[in-house]
């Protein structure tokens, strides 16, 4: 059996913000699976801001590979097994794998994770609050920050995938004052009215350090930082002595053409305040997946935790959804639904 699959390839290196012309829709033929592999039809595909760095860097810190031109791309994906040549996978199994940006893929059985079926939990949650997005949030709070009940927390890019997960998780963990930044008045309103934040601000409204100081006049204990630049500077400035920062992302520099923004002007306050600044890479914490599910699944079932997702229908809309995630068009996790 052969299948003609569609795939999105990157065909040009962007200069600054990428465009649709940097991508092309292609077709290729997949043969039947060989021993140890399975043929899957991709159902749900993730697009994430970190992918912007993969578009134009010849290797990234931490060992991430860059995207080659005119070649298959990567991304977290949920696929349904069509045929299998490995006893560990059966037709109909739903698996999490990284051969995204294509309608079908041949996957090695040893490299995929068969997803559990949780009653009352939508499948999309395995790419949002139960996926890499949620695991990043959970690890940042429980391992990096070791957040304690009553502690005050700042979350930058709080309306994004990681940010909405952090906010809801932190509230369920008993956080004190919860402050977030977002990119529009509508998102700010949603953070406060629906997602448990005590205060939020639109970072377009003024200098971020000033806005955060106004939202948290008594200071903060910890921060989950997704932006870098002025947001990192603001977090350093508002933290109390012995505060902690879990640095997850750097959206501010993803389109900087290889020239990152200047370091925070108050960087030495990390020393003066005895702060701890630690980076978070989710791939270093895959052992926490069962802990995340034990924590999150009961809250999803009870309605206390609502996965925040923006779902775009149609595989052909992968590039547009990706660019939308970079612009901040989404609330929560951006997901492309390619099939039923």
mmCIF file of C-alpha atoms in Angstrom:
data_model
loop_
_atom_site.group_PDB
_atom_site.id
_atom_site.type_symbol
_atom_site.label_atom_id
_atom_site.label_comp_id
_atom_site.label_asym_id
_atom_site.label_seq_id
_atom_site.Cartn_x
_atom_site.Cartn_y
_atom_site.Cartn_z
ATOM 1 C CA UNK A 1 0.000 0.000 0.000
ATOM 2 C CA UNK A 2 1.256 3.471 -0.875
ATOM 3 C CA UNK A 3 -0.164 6.843 0.161
ATOM 4 C CA UNK A 4 0.345 10.236 -1.400
ATOM 5 C CA UNK A 5 0.946 12.613 1.484
ATOM 6 C CA UNK A 6 1.010 16.383 1.586
ATOM 7 C CA UNK A 7 3.730 18.276 3.411
ATOM 8 C CA UNK A 8 4.705 21.868 4.061
ATOM 9 C CA UNK A 9 8.347 22.671 3.295
ATOM 10 C CA UNK A 10 10.282 25.808 4.102
ATOM 11 C CA UNK A 11 11.615 27.153 0.811
ATOM 12 C CA UNK A 12 13.320 30.412 1.871
ATOM 13 C CA UNK A 13 15.087 31.913 4.882
ATOM 14 C CA UNK A 14 13.071 34.838 6.236
ATOM 15 C CA UNK A 15 14.427 38.310 6.841
ATOM 16 C CA UNK A 16 12.723 39.452 10.023
ATOM 17 C CA UNK A 17 9.101 38.350 10.327
ATOM 18 C CA UNK A 18 8.433 35.359 8.047
ATOM 19 C CA UNK A 19 5.824 35.321 5.294
ATOM 20 C CA UNK A 20 3.635 32.752 3.565
ATOM 21 C CA UNK A 21 6.026 32.800 0.612
ATOM 22 C CA UNK A 22 8.675 31.173 2.825
ATOM 23 C CA UNK A 23 6.623 27.952 2.668
ATOM 24 C CA UNK A 24 5.315 25.661 -0.057
ATOM 25 C CA UNK A 25 2.823 22.786 -0.101
ATOM 26 C CA UNK A 26 4.335 19.622 -1.593
ATOM 27 C CA UNK A 27 3.339 16.014 -2.234
ATOM 28 C CA UNK A 28 5.307 12.808 -1.758
ATOM 29 C CA UNK A 29 4.604 9.087 -1.795
ATOM 30 C CA UNK A 30 4.927 6.932 1.320
ATOM 31 C CA UNK A 31 5.425 3.191 1.049
ATOM 32 C CA UNK A 32 4.046 0.581 3.424
ATOM 33 C CA UNK A 33 5.755 0.511 6.826
ATOM 34 C CA UNK A 34 8.864 -1.599 7.292
ATOM 35 C CA UNK A 35 9.498 -3.664 10.463
ATOM 36 C CA UNK A 36 9.567 -1.457 13.552
ATOM 37 C CA UNK A 37 7.564 1.350 11.957
ATOM 38 C CA UNK A 38 3.960 2.395 11.409
ATOM 39 C CA UNK A 39 2.093 4.597 8.974
ATOM 40 C CA UNK A 40 0.086 7.320 10.701
ATOM 41 C CA UNK A 41 -2.416 9.879 9.492
ATOM 42 C CA UNK A 42 -1.839 13.143 11.310
ATOM 43 C CA UNK A 43 -4.939 14.528 12.971
ATOM 44 C CA UNK A 44 -3.793 17.446 15.129
ATOM 45 C CA UNK A 45 -0.591 19.437 14.617
ATOM 46 C CA UNK A 46 1.138 21.956 16.836
ATOM 47 C CA UNK A 47 2.634 25.241 15.692
ATOM 48 C CA UNK A 48 4.761 27.083 18.251
ATOM 49 C CA UNK A 49 6.686 30.372 18.448
ATOM 50 C CA UNK A 50 9.978 28.556 19.096
ATOM 51 C CA UNK A 51 9.809 27.245 15.529
ATOM 52 C CA UNK A 52 10.704 30.729 14.297
ATOM 53 C CA UNK A 53 14.286 30.194 15.462
ATOM 54 C CA UNK A 54 14.447 26.915 13.566
ATOM 55 C CA UNK A 55 13.792 28.777 10.322
ATOM 56 C CA UNK A 56 17.069 30.649 10.075
ATOM 57 C CA UNK A 57 19.697 29.338 12.482
ATOM 58 C CA UNK A 58 22.303 26.728 11.645
ATOM 59 C CA UNK A 59 22.001 24.970 14.961
ATOM 60 C CA UNK A 60 20.652 26.239 18.266
ATOM 61 C CA UNK A 61 21.909 26.236 21.849
ATOM 62 C CA UNK A 62 20.929 22.967 23.465
ATOM 63 C CA UNK A 63 21.241 20.948 20.274
ATOM 64 C CA UNK A 64 17.995 21.758 18.433
ATOM 65 C CA UNK A 65 18.341 21.221 14.692
ATOM 66 C CA UNK A 66 17.434 23.996 12.300
ATOM 67 C CA UNK A 67 14.948 23.467 9.518
ATOM 68 C CA UNK A 68 16.480 22.580 6.181
ATOM 69 C CA UNK A 69 15.137 24.136 3.010
ATOM 70 C CA UNK A 70 12.892 22.003 0.784
ATOM 71 C CA UNK A 71 12.829 19.284 3.420
ATOM 72 C CA UNK A 72 10.361 17.871 5.953
ATOM 73 C CA UNK A 73 9.800 20.061 9.018
ATOM 74 C CA UNK A 74 9.136 18.989 12.599
ATOM 75 C CA UNK A 75 6.627 19.636 15.340
ATOM 76 C CA UNK A 76 4.567 17.866 17.956
ATOM 77 C CA UNK A 77 1.750 16.006 16.279
ATOM 78 C CA UNK A 78 -1.025 13.565 17.113
ATOM 79 C CA UNK A 79 -1.482 10.851 14.497
ATOM 80 C CA UNK A 80 -3.772 7.848 14.101
ATOM 81 C CA UNK A 81 -2.086 4.577 13.168
ATOM 82 C CA UNK A 82 -3.317 3.286 9.807
ATOM 83 C CA UNK A 83 -1.048 0.255 9.377
ATOM 84 C CA UNK A 84 1.710 -1.063 11.585
ATOM 85 C CA UNK A 85 4.702 -3.338 11.221
ATOM 86 C CA UNK A 86 5.457 -3.317 14.943
ATOM 87 C CA UNK A 87 3.573 -5.297 17.609
ATOM 88 C CA UNK A 88 3.523 -2.342 20.016
ATOM 89 C CA UNK A 89 1.295 -0.291 17.706
ATOM 90 C CA UNK A 90 -2.121 -1.248 16.366
ATOM 91 C CA UNK A 91 -4.368 0.375 13.777
ATOM 92 C CA UNK A 92 -6.474 3.020 15.480
ATOM 93 C CA UNK A 93 -3.887 3.872 18.154
ATOM 94 C CA UNK A 94 -3.409 7.589 18.695
ATOM 95 C CA UNK A 95 0.262 8.471 19.019
ATOM 96 C CA UNK A 96 2.249 11.586 19.814
ATOM 97 C CA UNK A 97 5.275 12.107 17.558
ATOM 98 C CA UNK A 98 7.356 14.894 16.012
ATOM 99 C CA UNK A 99 6.934 14.298 12.260
ATOM 100 C CA UNK A 100 4.603 17.229 11.823
ATOM 101 C CA UNK A 101 3.848 19.644 8.996
ATOM 102 C CA UNK A 102 2.626 16.716 6.851
ATOM 103 C CA UNK A 103 -0.635 14.805 6.480
ATOM 104 C CA UNK A 104 0.908 11.334 6.890
ATOM 105 C CA UNK A 105 4.183 10.000 8.242
ATOM 106 C CA UNK A 106 6.131 6.800 8.690
ATOM 107 C CA UNK A 107 7.158 6.751 12.354
ATOM 108 C CA UNK A 108 9.432 4.466 14.320
ATOM 109 C CA UNK A 109 7.510 2.685 17.044
ATOM 110 C CA UNK A 110 10.319 3.367 19.504
ATOM 111 C CA UNK A 111 10.031 7.132 18.989
ATOM 112 C CA UNK A 112 6.299 7.627 19.571
ATOM 113 C CA UNK A 113 4.104 7.713 22.637
ATOM 114 C CA UNK A 114 0.725 5.996 22.577
ATOM 115 C CA UNK A 115 -1.705 8.443 24.119
ATOM 116 C CA UNK A 116 -3.898 7.372 27.022
ATOM 117 C CA UNK A 117 -7.645 7.747 26.577
ATOM 118 C CA UNK A 118 -9.018 9.892 29.389
ATOM 119 C CA UNK A 119 -12.795 10.142 29.579
ATOM 120 C CA UNK A 120 -13.897 13.759 29.631
ATOM 121 C CA UNK A 121 -10.596 15.071 28.253
ATOM 122 C CA UNK A 122 -10.504 16.424 24.669
ATOM 123 C CA UNK A 123 -7.848 15.029 22.358
ATOM 124 C CA UNK A 124 -6.507 18.527 21.718
ATOM 125 C CA UNK A 125 -5.455 18.717 25.381
ATOM 126 C CA UNK A 126 -2.578 16.355 24.559
ATOM 127 C CA UNK A 127 -1.024 19.221 22.576
ATOM 128 C CA UNK A 128 -1.965 21.934 25.076
ATOM 129 C CA UNK A 129 -2.207 21.465 28.839
ATOM 130 C CA UNK A 130 -1.209 17.773 28.703
ATOM 131 C CA UNK A 131 1.382 18.259 25.958
ATOM 132 C CA UNK A 132 4.733 19.982 25.757
ATOM 133 C CA UNK A 133 3.037 23.305 26.459
ATOM 134 C CA UNK A 134 1.492 22.119 29.708
ATOM 135 C CA UNK A 135 4.598 20.186 30.696
ATOM 136 C CA UNK A 136 6.692 23.330 30.283
ATOM 137 C CA UNK A 137 4.297 25.232 32.545
ATOM 138 C CA UNK A 138 4.180 22.447 35.130
ATOM 139 C CA UNK A 139 7.948 22.019 35.280
ATOM 140 C CA UNK A 140 8.541 25.772 35.474
ATOM 141 C CA UNK A 141 6.230 26.036 38.478
ATOM 142 C CA UNK A 142 7.033 22.853 40.369
ATOM 143 C CA UNK A 143 10.707 22.194 39.614
ATOM 144 C CA UNK A 144 12.267 25.489 38.603
ATOM 145 C CA UNK A 145 10.343 27.920 40.803
ATOM 146 C CA UNK A 146 9.058 25.430 43.380
ATOM 147 C CA UNK A 147 6.098 27.749 43.789
ATOM 148 C CA UNK A 148 4.588 27.759 47.273
ATOM 149 C CA UNK A 149 0.990 28.592 48.234
ATOM 150 C CA UNK A 150 0.539 32.312 48.716
ATOM 151 C CA UNK A 151 3.532 33.352 46.599
ATOM 152 C CA UNK A 152 3.004 36.175 44.092
ATOM 153 C CA UNK A 153 3.772 35.388 40.441
ATOM 154 C CA UNK A 154 4.273 37.289 37.185
ATOM 155 C CA UNK A 155 3.606 35.554 33.851
ATOM 156 C CA UNK A 156 4.684 37.244 30.621
ATOM 157 C CA UNK A 157 2.858 36.451 27.368
ATOM 158 C CA UNK A 158 0.179 35.199 29.720
ATOM 159 C CA UNK A 159 -2.462 34.719 27.018
ATOM 160 C CA UNK A 160 -0.310 32.297 25.006
ATOM 161 C CA UNK A 161 -0.145 28.532 25.256
ATOM 162 C CA UNK A 162 2.392 28.299 28.065
ATOM 163 C CA UNK A 163 1.110 31.456 29.752
ATOM 164 C CA UNK A 164 -2.512 30.329 30.041
ATOM 165 C CA UNK A 165 -1.370 26.964 31.375
ATOM 166 C CA UNK A 166 0.947 28.610 33.924
ATOM 167 C CA UNK A 167 -1.788 30.926 35.120
ATOM 168 C CA UNK A 168 -4.369 28.208 35.639
ATOM 169 C CA UNK A 169 -1.882 25.785 37.181
ATOM 170 C CA UNK A 170 -0.580 28.453 39.560
ATOM 171 C CA UNK A 171 -4.087 29.342 40.699
ATOM 172 C CA UNK A 172 -4.838 25.666 41.357
ATOM 173 C CA UNK A 173 -1.562 25.414 43.308
ATOM 174 C CA UNK A 174 -2.632 28.239 45.604
ATOM 175 C CA UNK A 175 -0.585 31.120 44.228
ATOM 176 C CA UNK A 176 -1.060 34.541 45.786
ATOM 177 C CA UNK A 177 -1.296 37.605 43.546
ATOM 178 C CA UNK A 178 -1.137 36.595 39.893
ATOM 179 C CA UNK A 179 -0.104 39.226 37.325
ATOM 180 C CA UNK A 180 0.142 38.767 33.565
ATOM 181 C CA UNK A 181 1.111 40.679 30.441
ATOM 182 C CA UNK A 182 -0.613 40.326 27.075
ATOM 183 C CA UNK A 183 -0.781 42.063 23.715
ATOM 184 C CA UNK A 184 -4.313 43.431 23.521
ATOM 185 C CA UNK A 185 -7.093 44.796 25.747
ATOM 186 C CA UNK A 186 -9.280 41.790 24.906
ATOM 187 C CA UNK A 187 -6.592 39.381 26.082
ATOM 188 C CA UNK A 188 -6.013 41.402 29.252
ATOM 189 C CA UNK A 189 -9.739 41.291 29.969
ATOM 190 C CA UNK A 190 -9.836 37.525 29.448
ATOM 191 C CA UNK A 191 -6.887 36.930 31.761
ATOM 192 C CA UNK A 192 -8.634 38.706 34.617
ATOM 193 C CA UNK A 193 -12.229 37.630 34.012
ATOM 194 C CA UNK A 194 -11.743 34.017 32.932
ATOM 195 C CA UNK A 195 -8.278 32.740 33.793
ATOM 196 C CA UNK A 196 -7.825 33.707 37.430
ATOM 197 C CA UNK A 197 -5.344 36.583 37.137
ATOM 198 C CA UNK A 198 -5.645 39.326 39.734
ATOM 199 C CA UNK A 199 -4.171 41.932 37.388
ATOM 200 C CA UNK A 200 -2.946 42.136 33.816
ATOM 201 C CA UNK A 201 -1.671 44.801 31.439
ATOM 202 C CA UNK A 202 -1.244 45.388 27.712
ATOM 203 C CA UNK A 203 2.484 45.738 27.115
ATOM 204 C CA UNK A 204 1.770 48.286 24.361
ATOM 205 C CA UNK A 205 0.499 50.771 26.980
ATOM 206 C CA UNK A 206 3.901 51.943 28.214
ATOM 207 C CA UNK A 207 7.279 50.803 29.510
ATOM 208 C CA UNK A 208 6.824 47.236 30.709
ATOM 209 C CA UNK A 209 8.853 47.733 33.931
ATOM 210 C CA UNK A 210 6.540 50.608 34.865
ATOM 211 C CA UNK A 211 3.381 48.683 33.996
ATOM 212 C CA UNK A 212 4.466 45.673 36.041
ATOM 213 C CA UNK A 213 5.454 47.838 39.008
ATOM 214 C CA UNK A 214 1.999 49.404 38.935
ATOM 215 C CA UNK A 215 0.295 45.998 38.752
ATOM 216 C CA UNK A 216 2.428 44.565 41.572
ATOM 217 C CA UNK A 217 3.316 47.547 43.797
ATOM 218 C CA UNK A 218 4.384 45.309 46.685
ATOM 219 C CA UNK A 219 6.702 43.191 44.538
ATOM 220 C CA UNK A 220 6.653 39.561 43.466
ATOM 221 C CA UNK A 221 8.170 36.274 44.538
ATOM 222 C CA UNK A 222 8.577 34.584 41.166
ATOM 223 C CA UNK A 223 8.106 34.904 37.419
ATOM 224 C CA UNK A 224 7.612 32.662 34.409
ATOM 225 C CA UNK A 225 9.214 34.594 31.565
ATOM 226 C CA UNK A 226 8.288 33.893 27.940
ATOM 227 C CA UNK A 227 9.405 37.090 26.223
ATOM 228 C CA UNK A 228 12.864 38.330 27.221
ATOM 229 C CA UNK A 229 13.961 41.909 26.605
ATOM 230 C CA UNK A 230 11.928 44.500 28.495
ATOM 231 C CA UNK A 231 9.758 41.811 30.110
ATOM 232 C CA UNK A 232 12.781 40.138 31.651
ATOM 233 C CA UNK A 233 13.997 43.528 32.834
ATOM 234 C CA UNK A 234 10.581 44.171 34.383
ATOM 235 C CA UNK A 235 10.584 40.815 36.163
ATOM 236 C CA UNK A 236 14.042 41.437 37.638
ATOM 237 C CA UNK A 237 12.959 44.879 38.784
ATOM 238 C CA UNK A 238 9.777 43.742 40.522
ATOM 239 C CA UNK A 239 11.094 40.630 42.249
ATOM 240 C CA UNK A 240 11.722 40.725 45.973
ATOM 241 C CA UNK A 241 15.000 39.525 47.434
ATOM 242 C CA UNK A 242 15.612 35.830 46.774
ATOM 243 C CA UNK A 243 13.028 35.807 43.987
ATOM 244 C CA UNK A 244 13.127 33.258 41.167
ATOM 245 C CA UNK A 245 12.662 33.444 37.413
ATOM 246 C CA UNK A 246 11.888 30.459 35.200
ATOM 247 C CA UNK A 247 12.978 31.603 31.740
ATOM 248 C CA UNK A 248 10.987 29.668 29.150
ATOM 249 C CA UNK A 249 11.095 31.698 25.927
ATOM 250 C CA UNK A 250 12.387 34.818 24.217
ATOM 251 C CA UNK A 251 9.670 35.945 21.829
ATOM 252 C CA UNK A 252 11.206 39.429 21.757
ATOM 253 C CA UNK A 253 14.243 38.220 19.806
ATOM 254 C CA UNK A 254 12.800 35.635 17.443
ATOM 255 C CA UNK A 255 12.759 38.095 14.499
ATOM 256 C CA UNK A 256 15.934 39.985 15.397
ATOM 257 C CA UNK A 257 17.987 38.810 12.388
ATOM 258 C CA UNK A 258 20.668 37.255 14.553
ATOM 259 C CA UNK A 259 21.123 40.334 16.751
ATOM 260 C CA UNK A 260 19.414 39.769 20.083
ATOM 261 C CA UNK A 261 18.118 42.764 22.053
ATOM 262 C CA UNK A 262 20.414 44.292 24.671
ATOM 263 C CA UNK A 263 20.596 42.552 28.023
ATOM 264 C CA UNK A 264 18.312 43.949 30.722
ATOM 265 C CA UNK A 265 19.783 47.177 32.061
ATOM 266 C CA UNK A 266 19.226 45.921 35.615
ATOM 267 C CA UNK A 267 20.839 42.523 35.091
ATOM 268 C CA UNK A 268 23.225 43.013 38.015
ATOM 269 C CA UNK A 269 20.185 43.195 40.312
ATOM 270 C CA UNK A 270 20.181 39.403 39.991
ATOM 271 C CA UNK A 271 23.249 39.616 42.230
ATOM 272 C CA UNK A 272 22.074 42.503 44.371
ATOM 273 C CA UNK A 273 18.781 40.826 45.209
ATOM 274 C CA UNK A 274 20.167 37.272 45.342
ATOM 275 C CA UNK A 275 17.770 36.239 42.578
ATOM 276 C CA UNK A 276 17.819 32.915 40.756
ATOM 277 C CA UNK A 277 17.394 32.916 36.971
ATOM 278 C CA UNK A 278 17.099 29.455 35.426
ATOM 279 C CA UNK A 279 16.251 28.343 31.914
ATOM 280 C CA UNK A 280 13.607 25.695 31.260
ATOM 281 C CA UNK A 281 13.851 23.153 28.422
ATOM 282 C CA UNK A 282 10.951 20.750 28.481
ATOM 283 C CA UNK A 283 12.931 17.921 26.900
ATOM 284 C CA UNK A 284 14.987 17.716 30.103
ATOM 285 C CA UNK A 285 11.867 16.853 32.095
ATOM 286 C CA UNK A 286 9.962 14.196 30.160
ATOM 287 C CA UNK A 287 9.914 12.102 33.337
ATOM 288 C CA UNK A 288 7.427 14.635 34.758
ATOM 289 C CA UNK A 289 4.727 13.704 32.217
ATOM 290 C CA UNK A 290 2.918 11.266 34.560
ATOM 291 C CA UNK A 291 3.019 13.870 37.333
ATOM 292 C CA UNK A 292 1.483 16.461 35.013
ATOM 293 C CA UNK A 293 -1.324 14.118 34.028
ATOM 294 C CA UNK A 294 -2.015 13.116 37.637
ATOM 295 C CA UNK A 295 -2.322 16.809 38.471
ATOM 296 C CA UNK A 296 -4.190 18.111 35.429
ATOM 297 C CA UNK A 297 -6.620 15.387 34.357
ATOM 298 C CA UNK A 298 -8.862 15.533 37.463
ATOM 299 C CA UNK A 299 -9.035 19.330 37.165
ATOM 300 C CA UNK A 300 -9.982 19.109 33.467
ATOM 301 C CA UNK A 301 -12.736 16.642 34.309
ATOM 302 C CA UNK A 302 -14.063 18.856 37.104
ATOM 303 C CA UNK A 303 -13.984 21.979 34.928
ATOM 304 C CA UNK A 304 -11.488 23.751 37.193
ATOM 305 C CA UNK A 305 -8.898 23.613 34.392
ATOM 306 C CA UNK A 306 -10.067 24.579 30.914
ATOM 307 C CA UNK A 307 -7.580 23.986 28.086
ATOM 308 C CA UNK A 308 -7.095 27.265 26.239
ATOM 309 C CA UNK A 309 -6.763 26.524 22.541
ATOM 310 C CA UNK A 310 -7.147 28.221 19.179
ATOM 311 C CA UNK A 311 -7.873 25.540 16.564
ATOM 312 C CA UNK A 312 -7.429 26.236 12.852
ATOM 313 C CA UNK A 313 -9.069 23.773 10.454
ATOM 314 C CA UNK A 314 -7.318 22.531 7.337
ATOM 315 C CA UNK A 315 -3.810 21.202 6.834
ATOM 316 C CA UNK A 316 -3.213 23.732 4.064
ATOM 317 C CA UNK A 317 -3.492 26.456 6.712
ATOM 318 C CA UNK A 318 -0.396 25.322 8.647
ATOM 319 C CA UNK A 319 1.800 28.278 7.569
ATOM 320 C CA UNK A 320 -0.953 30.817 8.224
ATOM 321 C CA UNK A 321 -1.590 29.354 11.673
ATOM 322 C CA UNK A 322 2.129 29.474 12.451
ATOM 323 C CA UNK A 323 2.380 33.120 11.434
ATOM 324 C CA UNK A 324 -0.732 33.806 13.490
ATOM 325 C CA UNK A 325 0.916 32.290 16.551
ATOM 326 C CA UNK A 326 3.937 34.548 16.001
ATOM 327 C CA UNK A 327 1.658 37.598 15.745
ATOM 328 C CA UNK A 328 -0.242 36.595 18.867
ATOM 329 C CA UNK A 329 -3.539 35.998 17.066
ATOM 330 C CA UNK A 330 -4.245 33.036 19.330
ATOM 331 C CA UNK A 331 -5.401 32.726 22.900
ATOM 332 C CA UNK A 332 -3.799 29.642 24.415
ATOM 333 C CA UNK A 333 -2.246 26.914 22.301
ATOM 334 C CA UNK A 334 -2.389 27.221 18.521
ATOM 335 C CA UNK A 335 -3.381 23.887 16.924
ATOM 336 C CA UNK A 336 -4.122 22.867 13.340
ATOM 337 C CA UNK A 337 -6.782 20.215 12.835
ATOM 338 C CA UNK A 338 -5.947 18.229 9.712
ATOM 339 C CA UNK A 339 -8.429 15.362 10.054
ATOM 340 C CA UNK A 340 -11.288 13.936 12.068
#
